[in-house]
């Protein structure tokens, strides 16, 4: 059983791209691996500063994670700020990574450029050091992430190797893994862009909590093209291919096989919308049940905290002792 860790920020609503691309794989992965999943509220702090918002978003995201099927008995689901070792090891990671390495992170360059007129926190710059702490604290050997996070896993490996070289073998050196069945879900209005909460416009994004009627409506309005031939070809027909990929992910069929069963865009849009709405129905029901019972949610998170804490505190102690910090009694 591999130790697998991946985390998600409590920023904005979870959408279909998050679910089909990542969360669904987290759920299936929990049966084969020892999985740790963190809600990384401290990472979200790099761009959030409105009082009270982060806590509420953390609760909602926890409810989503359990509603999609993470089982708190086998998966360790925890909140980053509940485990102080993240911040503590984060500092040590900052001292193990160089200014130059952090300056080369494309995510930092993109995000700081976009926020040019805004406040660019130092945390946005040191973000990968905290992410390295998230991963190394749990001795994770595999980190399932999308392409946008590969550079952060690479830098985590570099940090782990450097620390191990300086202070002796302390950390497991992790590797990024691409989930085998992750679907690439594109924006319904701009099908050459990934479905993403940073995109503009709501019409192209299906949120996990959208009601069935608006899901069907958004799919009806999805951008396709004018030649009316249903084929799976991401380059030439991004809109139609996106619908086929989504329908394929929901029904467990191959997008190109599905393409042969359709002659009209209208029917494909209708079927895809309905299939997605049906898939999300039980998730939404469970989500609302959990949100109506905050005590239960907080018990589930306490379970995760207890397990995460055990592993994290042992790893931090190992790091302190490898460095040779003077121990407290
Ligand atoms: N940086 C990741 C993202 O924005 C979130 C994240 C934080 C993460 N810590 C992690 C992902 C550790 C994997 C492992 O999506």
mmCIF file of C-alpha atoms and ligand atoms in Angstrom:
data_model
loop_
_atom_site.group_PDB
_atom_site.id
_atom_site.type_symbol
_atom_site.label_atom_id
_atom_site.label_comp_id
_atom_site.label_asym_id
_atom_site.label_seq_id
_atom_site.Cartn_x
_atom_site.Cartn_y
_atom_site.Cartn_z
ATOM 1 C CA UNK A 1 0.000 0.000 0.000
ATOM 2 C CA UNK A 2 1.505 3.293 -1.056
ATOM 3 C CA UNK A 3 1.172 6.393 1.064
ATOM 4 C CA UNK A 4 -0.612 8.864 -1.204
ATOM 5 C CA UNK A 5 -1.234 12.512 -0.419
ATOM 6 C CA UNK A 6 -3.002 15.273 -2.257
ATOM 7 C CA UNK A 7 -4.526 18.508 -1.061
ATOM 8 C CA UNK A 8 -7.084 21.042 -2.187
ATOM 9 C CA UNK A 9 -7.535 24.711 -1.381
ATOM 10 C CA UNK A 10 -10.817 25.906 0.105
ATOM 11 C CA UNK A 11 -11.212 28.680 -2.425
ATOM 12 C CA UNK A 12 -14.406 28.965 -4.395
ATOM 13 C CA UNK A 13 -16.876 26.292 -5.266
ATOM 14 C CA UNK A 14 -15.903 22.819 -6.404
ATOM 15 C CA UNK A 15 -16.725 22.206 -10.059
ATOM 16 C CA UNK A 16 -17.088 19.260 -12.403
ATOM 17 C CA UNK A 17 -13.473 19.579 -13.544
ATOM 18 C CA UNK A 18 -12.256 19.160 -9.962
ATOM 19 C CA UNK A 19 -14.547 16.177 -9.487
ATOM 20 C CA UNK A 20 -13.904 14.212 -12.683
ATOM 21 C CA UNK A 21 -10.251 15.233 -12.887
ATOM 22 C CA UNK A 22 -9.233 14.656 -9.286
ATOM 23 C CA UNK A 23 -11.742 14.017 -6.499
ATOM 24 C CA UNK A 24 -13.283 10.963 -8.100
ATOM 25 C CA UNK A 25 -9.829 9.410 -8.254
ATOM 26 C CA UNK A 26 -9.199 10.269 -4.628
ATOM 27 C CA UNK A 27 -12.321 8.277 -3.791
ATOM 28 C CA UNK A 28 -11.369 5.200 -5.804
ATOM 29 C CA UNK A 29 -7.761 5.463 -4.594
ATOM 30 C CA UNK A 30 -8.718 5.185 -0.933
ATOM 31 C CA UNK A 31 -9.392 1.463 -1.346
ATOM 32 C CA UNK A 32 -5.933 0.631 -2.690
ATOM 33 C CA UNK A 33 -3.694 3.062 -0.827
ATOM 34 C CA UNK A 34 -3.158 4.731 2.494
ATOM 35 C CA UNK A 35 -4.482 8.146 1.523
ATOM 36 C CA UNK A 36 -4.134 11.540 3.175
ATOM 37 C CA UNK A 37 -6.122 14.511 1.882
ATOM 38 C CA UNK A 38 -5.714 17.970 3.309
ATOM 39 C CA UNK A 39 -7.913 21.006 3.002
ATOM 40 C CA UNK A 40 -5.121 23.543 2.759
ATOM 41 C CA UNK A 41 -6.581 26.673 4.312
ATOM 42 C CA UNK A 42 -3.151 28.195 5.016
ATOM 43 C CA UNK A 43 -2.353 28.050 1.315
ATOM 44 C CA UNK A 44 -5.599 29.862 0.582
ATOM 45 C CA UNK A 45 -4.465 32.597 2.950
ATOM 46 C CA UNK A 46 -1.931 33.683 0.322
ATOM 47 C CA UNK A 47 -4.788 35.321 -1.576
ATOM 48 C CA UNK A 48 -7.658 35.599 0.928
ATOM 49 C CA UNK A 49 -8.011 38.117 3.707
ATOM 50 C CA UNK A 50 -11.714 38.581 4.415
ATOM 51 C CA UNK A 51 -12.470 37.658 8.028
ATOM 52 C CA UNK A 52 -14.607 34.569 8.557
ATOM 53 C CA UNK A 53 -14.731 33.415 4.947
ATOM 54 C CA UNK A 54 -12.031 30.776 5.011
ATOM 55 C CA UNK A 55 -13.531 28.827 7.904
ATOM 56 C CA UNK A 56 -16.922 28.582 6.238
ATOM 57 C CA UNK A 57 -15.333 27.526 2.952
ATOM 58 C CA UNK A 58 -13.306 24.909 4.789
ATOM 59 C CA UNK A 59 -16.467 23.433 6.285
ATOM 60 C CA UNK A 60 -18.229 23.384 2.912
ATOM 61 C CA UNK A 61 -15.272 21.749 1.219
ATOM 62 C CA UNK A 62 -15.088 19.111 3.951
ATOM 63 C CA UNK A 63 -18.771 18.356 3.368
ATOM 64 C CA UNK A 64 -18.083 18.015 -0.367
ATOM 65 C CA UNK A 65 -15.148 15.666 0.190
ATOM 66 C CA UNK A 66 -17.226 13.350 2.377
ATOM 67 C CA UNK A 67 -20.256 13.689 0.103
ATOM 68 C CA UNK A 68 -18.316 12.552 -2.973
ATOM 69 C CA UNK A 69 -17.352 9.447 -1.045
ATOM 70 C CA UNK A 70 -14.144 9.875 0.908
ATOM 71 C CA UNK A 71 -14.662 7.521 3.827
ATOM 72 C CA UNK A 72 -13.310 8.977 7.068
ATOM 73 C CA UNK A 73 -12.719 5.453 8.375
ATOM 74 C CA UNK A 74 -10.108 4.705 5.727
ATOM 75 C CA UNK A 75 -9.068 8.078 4.272
ATOM 76 C CA UNK A 76 -7.367 10.660 6.451
ATOM 77 C CA UNK A 77 -9.117 13.951 5.669
ATOM 78 C CA UNK A 78 -7.773 16.868 7.651
ATOM 79 C CA UNK A 79 -7.584 20.647 7.788
ATOM 80 C CA UNK A 80 -4.067 22.023 7.344
ATOM 81 C CA UNK A 81 -4.302 24.691 10.060
ATOM 82 C CA UNK A 82 -5.375 22.032 12.600
ATOM 83 C CA UNK A 83 -1.920 20.509 12.324
ATOM 84 C CA UNK A 84 0.638 23.129 13.426
ATOM 85 C CA UNK A 85 3.482 20.978 12.085
ATOM 86 C CA UNK A 86 2.701 22.279 8.573
ATOM 87 C CA UNK A 87 3.730 25.797 9.524
ATOM 88 C CA UNK A 88 6.644 24.538 11.568
ATOM 89 C CA UNK A 89 8.110 22.354 8.848
ATOM 90 C CA UNK A 90 7.183 25.038 6.306
ATOM 91 C CA UNK A 91 9.781 27.342 7.822
ATOM 92 C CA UNK A 92 12.449 24.673 7.653
ATOM 93 C CA UNK A 93 11.517 24.109 4.011
ATOM 94 C CA UNK A 94 11.902 27.848 3.334
ATOM 95 C CA UNK A 95 15.427 27.546 4.639
ATOM 96 C CA UNK A 96 16.085 24.558 2.393
ATOM 97 C CA UNK A 97 14.901 26.115 -0.869
ATOM 98 C CA UNK A 98 16.618 29.019 -2.572
ATOM 99 C CA UNK A 99 15.266 32.389 -3.614
ATOM 100 C CA UNK A 100 16.280 31.545 -7.182
ATOM 101 C CA UNK A 101 14.352 28.271 -7.210
ATOM 102 C CA UNK A 102 11.210 29.956 -5.907
ATOM 103 C CA UNK A 103 11.616 32.756 -8.479
ATOM 104 C CA UNK A 104 11.399 30.211 -11.289
ATOM 105 C CA UNK A 105 7.982 28.871 -10.288
ATOM 106 C CA UNK A 106 5.595 29.564 -13.154
ATOM 107 C CA UNK A 107 2.578 29.621 -10.843
ATOM 108 C CA UNK A 108 4.151 32.424 -8.813
ATOM 109 C CA UNK A 109 5.004 34.367 -11.959
ATOM 110 C CA UNK A 110 1.450 34.001 -13.304
ATOM 111 C CA UNK A 111 -0.330 34.739 -10.059
ATOM 112 C CA UNK A 112 1.807 37.686 -9.054
ATOM 113 C CA UNK A 113 1.464 39.181 -12.553
ATOM 114 C CA UNK A 114 -2.322 38.805 -12.407
ATOM 115 C CA UNK A 115 -2.391 40.470 -8.989
ATOM 116 C CA UNK A 116 -0.058 43.232 -10.067
ATOM 117 C CA UNK A 117 -2.305 46.019 -8.830
ATOM 118 C CA UNK A 118 -3.182 44.001 -5.744
ATOM 119 C CA UNK A 119 -1.309 42.893 -2.661
ATOM 120 C CA UNK A 120 1.283 40.247 -3.543
ATOM 121 C CA UNK A 121 2.085 38.526 -0.259
ATOM 122 C CA UNK A 122 5.443 36.972 0.517
ATOM 123 C CA UNK A 123 3.396 33.849 1.190
ATOM 124 C CA UNK A 124 2.512 33.693 -2.488
ATOM 125 C CA UNK A 125 6.239 33.497 -3.162
ATOM 126 C CA UNK A 126 7.091 30.916 -0.480
ATOM 127 C CA UNK A 127 3.951 28.874 -1.197
ATOM 128 C CA UNK A 128 5.929 25.895 -2.628
ATOM 129 C CA UNK A 129 7.876 25.573 0.639
ATOM 130 C CA UNK A 130 4.630 25.114 2.564
ATOM 131 C CA UNK A 131 3.445 22.670 -0.072
ATOM 132 C CA UNK A 132 6.676 20.707 0.335
ATOM 133 C CA UNK A 133 5.957 20.548 4.074
ATOM 134 C CA UNK A 134 2.432 19.221 3.371
ATOM 135 C CA UNK A 135 3.887 16.385 1.366
ATOM 136 C CA UNK A 136 7.044 15.521 3.304
ATOM 137 C CA UNK A 137 5.323 15.531 6.717
ATOM 138 C CA UNK A 138 3.323 12.462 5.720
ATOM 139 C CA UNK A 139 6.102 10.398 4.130
ATOM 140 C CA UNK A 140 4.015 10.389 0.967
ATOM 141 C CA UNK A 141 5.562 8.454 -1.888
ATOM 142 C CA UNK A 142 2.943 9.458 -4.455
ATOM 143 C CA UNK A 143 1.244 12.770 -5.076
ATOM 144 C CA UNK A 144 -1.550 12.693 -7.655
ATOM 145 C CA UNK A 145 -1.755 16.138 -9.240
ATOM 146 C CA UNK A 146 -2.612 17.835 -12.499
ATOM 147 C CA UNK A 147 0.005 19.242 -14.840
ATOM 148 C CA UNK A 148 -0.185 22.695 -13.249
ATOM 149 C CA UNK A 149 1.260 21.271 -10.017
ATOM 150 C CA UNK A 150 4.125 19.211 -11.450
ATOM 151 C CA UNK A 151 6.662 21.945 -10.926
ATOM 152 C CA UNK A 152 5.689 22.131 -7.246
ATOM 153 C CA UNK A 153 6.247 18.402 -6.841
ATOM 154 C CA UNK A 154 9.613 18.675 -8.582
ATOM 155 C CA UNK A 155 10.731 21.402 -6.191
ATOM 156 C CA UNK A 156 9.496 19.271 -3.276
ATOM 157 C CA UNK A 157 11.737 16.442 -4.475
ATOM 158 C CA UNK A 158 14.678 18.822 -4.760
ATOM 159 C CA UNK A 159 14.056 20.111 -1.251
ATOM 160 C CA UNK A 160 13.766 16.582 0.184
ATOM 161 C CA UNK A 161 16.975 15.456 -1.522
ATOM 162 C CA UNK A 162 18.836 18.553 -0.370
ATOM 163 C CA UNK A 163 17.674 18.165 3.227
ATOM 164 C CA UNK A 164 18.540 14.452 3.241
ATOM 165 C CA UNK A 165 21.956 15.279 1.836
ATOM 166 C CA UNK A 166 22.638 18.003 4.405
ATOM 167 C CA UNK A 167 21.241 16.350 7.495
ATOM 168 C CA UNK A 168 20.977 12.638 6.725
ATOM 169 C CA UNK A 169 18.090 10.556 5.473
ATOM 170 C CA UNK A 170 14.933 12.072 6.888
ATOM 171 C CA UNK A 171 12.267 12.459 4.225
ATOM 172 C CA UNK A 172 10.692 10.104 1.730
ATOM 173 C CA UNK A 173 11.306 11.564 -1.738
ATOM 174 C CA UNK A 174 7.869 11.727 -3.376
ATOM 175 C CA UNK A 175 6.881 11.555 -7.005
ATOM 176 C CA UNK A 176 4.019 13.110 -8.935
ATOM 177 C CA UNK A 177 1.570 10.626 -10.394
ATOM 178 C CA UNK A 178 -1.022 11.244 -13.057
ATOM 179 C CA UNK A 179 -4.292 9.622 -12.113
ATOM 180 C CA UNK A 180 -5.050 6.866 -14.659
ATOM 181 C CA UNK A 181 -8.610 7.867 -15.412
ATOM 182 C CA UNK A 182 -8.632 11.590 -14.842
ATOM 183 C CA UNK A 183 -10.842 13.343 -17.372
ATOM 184 C CA UNK A 184 -9.780 16.700 -18.743
ATOM 185 C CA UNK A 185 -12.872 18.816 -18.420
ATOM 186 C CA UNK A 186 -12.919 22.037 -20.408
ATOM 187 C CA UNK A 187 -15.036 25.163 -20.010
ATOM 188 C CA UNK A 188 -18.391 24.698 -21.764
ATOM 189 C CA UNK A 189 -18.228 28.189 -23.262
ATOM 190 C CA UNK A 190 -14.518 28.222 -24.076
ATOM 191 C CA UNK A 191 -13.685 24.583 -24.709
ATOM 192 C CA UNK A 192 -10.013 25.246 -25.349
ATOM 193 C CA UNK A 193 -9.598 26.362 -21.714
ATOM 194 C CA UNK A 194 -9.713 24.083 -18.701
ATOM 195 C CA UNK A 195 -12.857 24.400 -16.603
ATOM 196 C CA UNK A 196 -11.548 26.594 -13.819
ATOM 197 C CA UNK A 197 -12.841 28.922 -11.165
ATOM 198 C CA UNK A 198 -10.331 31.530 -12.276
ATOM 199 C CA UNK A 199 -11.924 31.707 -15.717
ATOM 200 C CA UNK A 200 -14.445 34.449 -16.302
ATOM 201 C CA UNK A 201 -18.083 33.628 -16.747
ATOM 202 C CA UNK A 202 -20.257 31.140 -14.921
ATOM 203 C CA UNK A 203 -22.040 29.732 -17.960
ATOM 204 C CA UNK A 204 -19.153 27.465 -18.855
ATOM 205 C CA UNK A 205 -18.685 25.993 -15.385
ATOM 206 C CA UNK A 206 -20.744 23.230 -13.788
ATOM 207 C CA UNK A 207 -20.594 23.466 -10.027
ATOM 208 C CA UNK A 208 -21.118 20.327 -7.984
ATOM 209 C CA UNK A 209 -23.979 22.038 -6.176
ATOM 210 C CA UNK A 210 -25.759 23.423 -9.269
ATOM 211 C CA UNK A 211 -29.374 22.285 -9.392
ATOM 212 C CA UNK A 212 -30.291 19.705 -12.067
ATOM 213 C CA UNK A 213 -32.257 22.176 -14.223
ATOM 214 C CA UNK A 214 -29.384 24.631 -14.499
ATOM 215 C CA UNK A 215 -26.938 21.828 -15.220
ATOM 216 C CA UNK A 216 -29.065 20.671 -18.152
ATOM 217 C CA UNK A 217 -29.418 24.279 -19.302
ATOM 218 C CA UNK A 218 -25.673 24.955 -19.194
ATOM 219 C CA UNK A 219 -25.016 21.864 -21.293
ATOM 220 C CA UNK A 220 -27.721 22.890 -23.782
ATOM 221 C CA UNK A 221 -25.884 26.167 -24.282
ATOM 222 C CA UNK A 222 -22.447 24.610 -24.533
ATOM 223 C CA UNK A 223 -20.385 25.940 -27.415
ATOM 224 C CA UNK A 224 -19.913 23.464 -30.255
ATOM 225 C CA UNK A 225 -19.407 24.305 -33.923
ATOM 226 C CA UNK A 226 -21.538 24.563 -37.028
ATOM 227 C CA UNK A 227 -20.705 21.460 -39.038
ATOM 228 C CA UNK A 228 -22.924 19.133 -37.017
ATOM 229 C CA UNK A 229 -20.789 16.008 -37.122
ATOM 230 C CA UNK A 230 -20.205 14.137 -33.881
ATOM 231 C CA UNK A 231 -16.556 13.044 -33.813
ATOM 232 C CA UNK A 232 -14.013 12.947 -31.023
ATOM 233 C CA UNK A 233 -11.166 15.230 -32.051
ATOM 234 C CA UNK A 234 -9.878 17.633 -29.422
ATOM 235 C CA UNK A 235 -7.975 19.785 -31.914
ATOM 236 C CA UNK A 236 -10.606 20.234 -34.578
ATOM 237 C CA UNK A 237 -13.728 19.935 -32.469
ATOM 238 C CA UNK A 238 -12.927 20.982 -28.901
ATOM 239 C CA UNK A 239 -16.527 21.685 -27.859
ATOM 240 C CA UNK A 240 -18.029 18.419 -29.057
ATOM 241 C CA UNK A 241 -15.043 16.452 -27.782
ATOM 242 C CA UNK A 242 -15.419 17.984 -24.352
ATOM 243 C CA UNK A 243 -19.047 16.833 -24.198
ATOM 244 C CA UNK A 244 -18.014 13.344 -25.292
ATOM 245 C CA UNK A 245 -15.227 13.225 -22.729
ATOM 246 C CA UNK A 246 -17.570 14.296 -19.937
ATOM 247 C CA UNK A 247 -20.271 11.830 -20.958
ATOM 248 C CA UNK A 248 -17.595 9.144 -21.256
ATOM 249 C CA UNK A 249 -16.271 9.894 -17.784
ATOM 250 C CA UNK A 250 -19.767 9.720 -16.302
ATOM 251 C CA UNK A 251 -20.830 6.527 -18.079
ATOM 252 C CA UNK A 252 -17.411 4.828 -18.132
ATOM 253 C CA UNK A 253 -17.348 4.583 -21.890
ATOM 254 C CA UNK A 254 -14.775 5.778 -24.358
ATOM 255 C CA UNK A 255 -15.459 9.166 -25.932
ATOM 256 C CA UNK A 256 -14.744 7.937 -29.452
ATOM 257 C CA UNK A 257 -17.084 4.966 -29.071
ATOM 258 C CA UNK A 258 -19.790 7.311 -27.807
ATOM 259 C CA UNK A 259 -19.267 9.578 -30.805
ATOM 260 C CA UNK A 260 -20.452 6.843 -33.169
ATOM 261 C CA UNK A 261 -23.772 6.621 -31.353
ATOM 262 C CA UNK A 262 -24.718 10.266 -31.945
ATOM 263 C CA UNK A 263 -25.758 12.104 -35.074
ATOM 264 C CA UNK A 264 -26.927 15.353 -33.477
ATOM 265 C CA UNK A 265 -25.344 17.848 -31.130
ATOM 266 C CA UNK A 266 -28.687 18.528 -29.442
ATOM 267 C CA UNK A 267 -29.132 14.960 -28.265
ATOM 268 C CA UNK A 268 -25.515 14.739 -27.097
ATOM 269 C CA UNK A 269 -25.921 17.915 -25.050
ATOM 270 C CA UNK A 270 -29.201 16.734 -23.562
ATOM 271 C CA UNK A 271 -27.842 13.292 -22.606
ATOM 272 C CA UNK A 272 -24.630 14.702 -21.162
ATOM 273 C CA UNK A 273 -26.494 17.278 -19.079
ATOM 274 C CA UNK A 274 -28.886 14.672 -17.737
ATOM 275 C CA UNK A 275 -26.115 12.167 -17.003
ATOM 276 C CA UNK A 276 -24.138 14.768 -15.064
ATOM 277 C CA UNK A 277 -27.213 15.922 -13.129
ATOM 278 C CA UNK A 278 -28.021 12.294 -12.206
ATOM 279 C CA UNK A 279 -24.451 11.603 -11.136
ATOM 280 C CA UNK A 280 -24.447 14.659 -8.878
ATOM 281 C CA UNK A 281 -27.884 14.094 -7.333
ATOM 282 C CA UNK A 282 -26.835 11.731 -4.492
ATOM 283 C CA UNK A 283 -23.709 13.815 -3.843
ATOM 284 C CA UNK A 284 -25.838 16.904 -3.377
ATOM 285 C CA UNK A 285 -28.241 15.086 -1.056
ATOM 286 C CA UNK A 286 -25.377 13.890 1.132
ATOM 287 C CA UNK A 287 -23.787 17.345 1.086
ATOM 288 C CA UNK A 288 -26.951 18.992 2.389
ATOM 289 C CA UNK A 289 -27.358 16.318 5.078
ATOM 290 C CA UNK A 290 -23.825 16.950 6.291
ATOM 291 C CA UNK A 291 -24.154 20.726 6.214
ATOM 292 C CA UNK A 292 -27.272 20.389 8.356
ATOM 293 C CA UNK A 293 -25.198 18.539 10.949
ATOM 294 C CA UNK A 294 -22.056 20.587 11.649
ATOM 295 C CA UNK A 295 -21.332 18.588 14.818
ATOM 296 C CA UNK A 296 -21.036 15.405 12.761
ATOM 297 C CA UNK A 297 -18.775 17.159 10.250
ATOM 298 C CA UNK A 298 -16.528 18.431 12.956
ATOM 299 C CA UNK A 299 -16.313 14.908 14.446
ATOM 300 C CA UNK A 300 -15.269 13.540 11.078
ATOM 301 C CA UNK A 301 -12.563 16.188 10.779
ATOM 302 C CA UNK A 302 -11.378 15.454 14.312
ATOM 303 C CA UNK A 303 -10.853 11.839 13.288
ATOM 304 C CA UNK A 304 -8.640 12.985 10.417
ATOM 305 C CA UNK A 305 -6.798 15.428 12.616
ATOM 306 C CA UNK A 306 -5.940 12.725 15.109
ATOM 307 C CA UNK A 307 -4.454 10.405 12.501
ATOM 308 C CA UNK A 308 -2.675 13.180 10.574
ATOM 309 C CA UNK A 309 -1.267 14.620 13.751
ATOM 310 C CA UNK A 310 0.409 11.363 14.765
ATOM 311 C CA UNK A 311 2.296 11.072 11.501
ATOM 312 C CA UNK A 312 3.124 14.775 11.221
ATOM 313 C CA UNK A 313 4.489 15.144 14.737
ATOM 314 C CA UNK A 314 6.757 12.115 14.333
ATOM 315 C CA UNK A 315 8.153 13.477 11.058
ATOM 316 C CA UNK A 316 8.760 16.962 12.444
ATOM 317 C CA UNK A 317 10.557 15.463 15.449
ATOM 318 C CA UNK A 318 12.721 13.448 13.062
ATOM 319 C CA UNK A 319 13.595 16.607 11.112
ATOM 320 C CA UNK A 320 14.429 18.562 14.268
ATOM 321 C CA UNK A 321 16.655 15.803 15.493
ATOM 322 C CA UNK A 322 18.370 15.377 12.111
ATOM 323 C CA UNK A 323 19.202 19.093 12.131
ATOM 324 C CA UNK A 324 20.296 18.797 15.724
ATOM 325 C CA UNK A 325 18.083 21.513 17.205
ATOM 326 C CA UNK A 326 18.548 21.574 20.958
ATOM 327 C CA UNK A 327 15.682 19.472 22.338
ATOM 328 C CA UNK A 328 13.221 20.726 24.927
ATOM 329 C CA UNK A 329 12.564 18.456 27.878
HETATM 330 N N1 LIG B 1 -0.970 23.798 -4.685
HETATM 331 C C1 LIG B 1 -2.066 22.880 -4.839
HETATM 332 C C2 LIG B 1 -3.114 23.513 -5.762
HETATM 333 O O1 LIG B 1 -3.198 24.707 -5.866
HETATM 334 C C3 LIG B 1 -2.702 22.551 -3.514
HETATM 335 C C4 LIG B 1 -1.764 21.848 -2.617
HETATM 336 C C5 LIG B 1 -1.217 22.331 -1.456
HETATM 337 C C6 LIG B 1 -1.291 20.516 -2.760
HETATM 338 N N2 LIG B 1 -0.466 21.392 -0.862
HETATM 339 C C7 LIG B 1 -0.460 20.271 -1.623
HETATM 340 C C8 LIG B 1 -1.462 19.528 -3.730
HETATM 341 C C9 LIG B 1 0.199 19.062 -1.466
HETATM 342 C C10 LIG B 1 -0.801 18.316 -3.559
HETATM 343 C C11 LIG B 1 0.010 18.077 -2.430
HETATM 344 O O2 LIG B 1 -3.873 22.781 -6.350
#
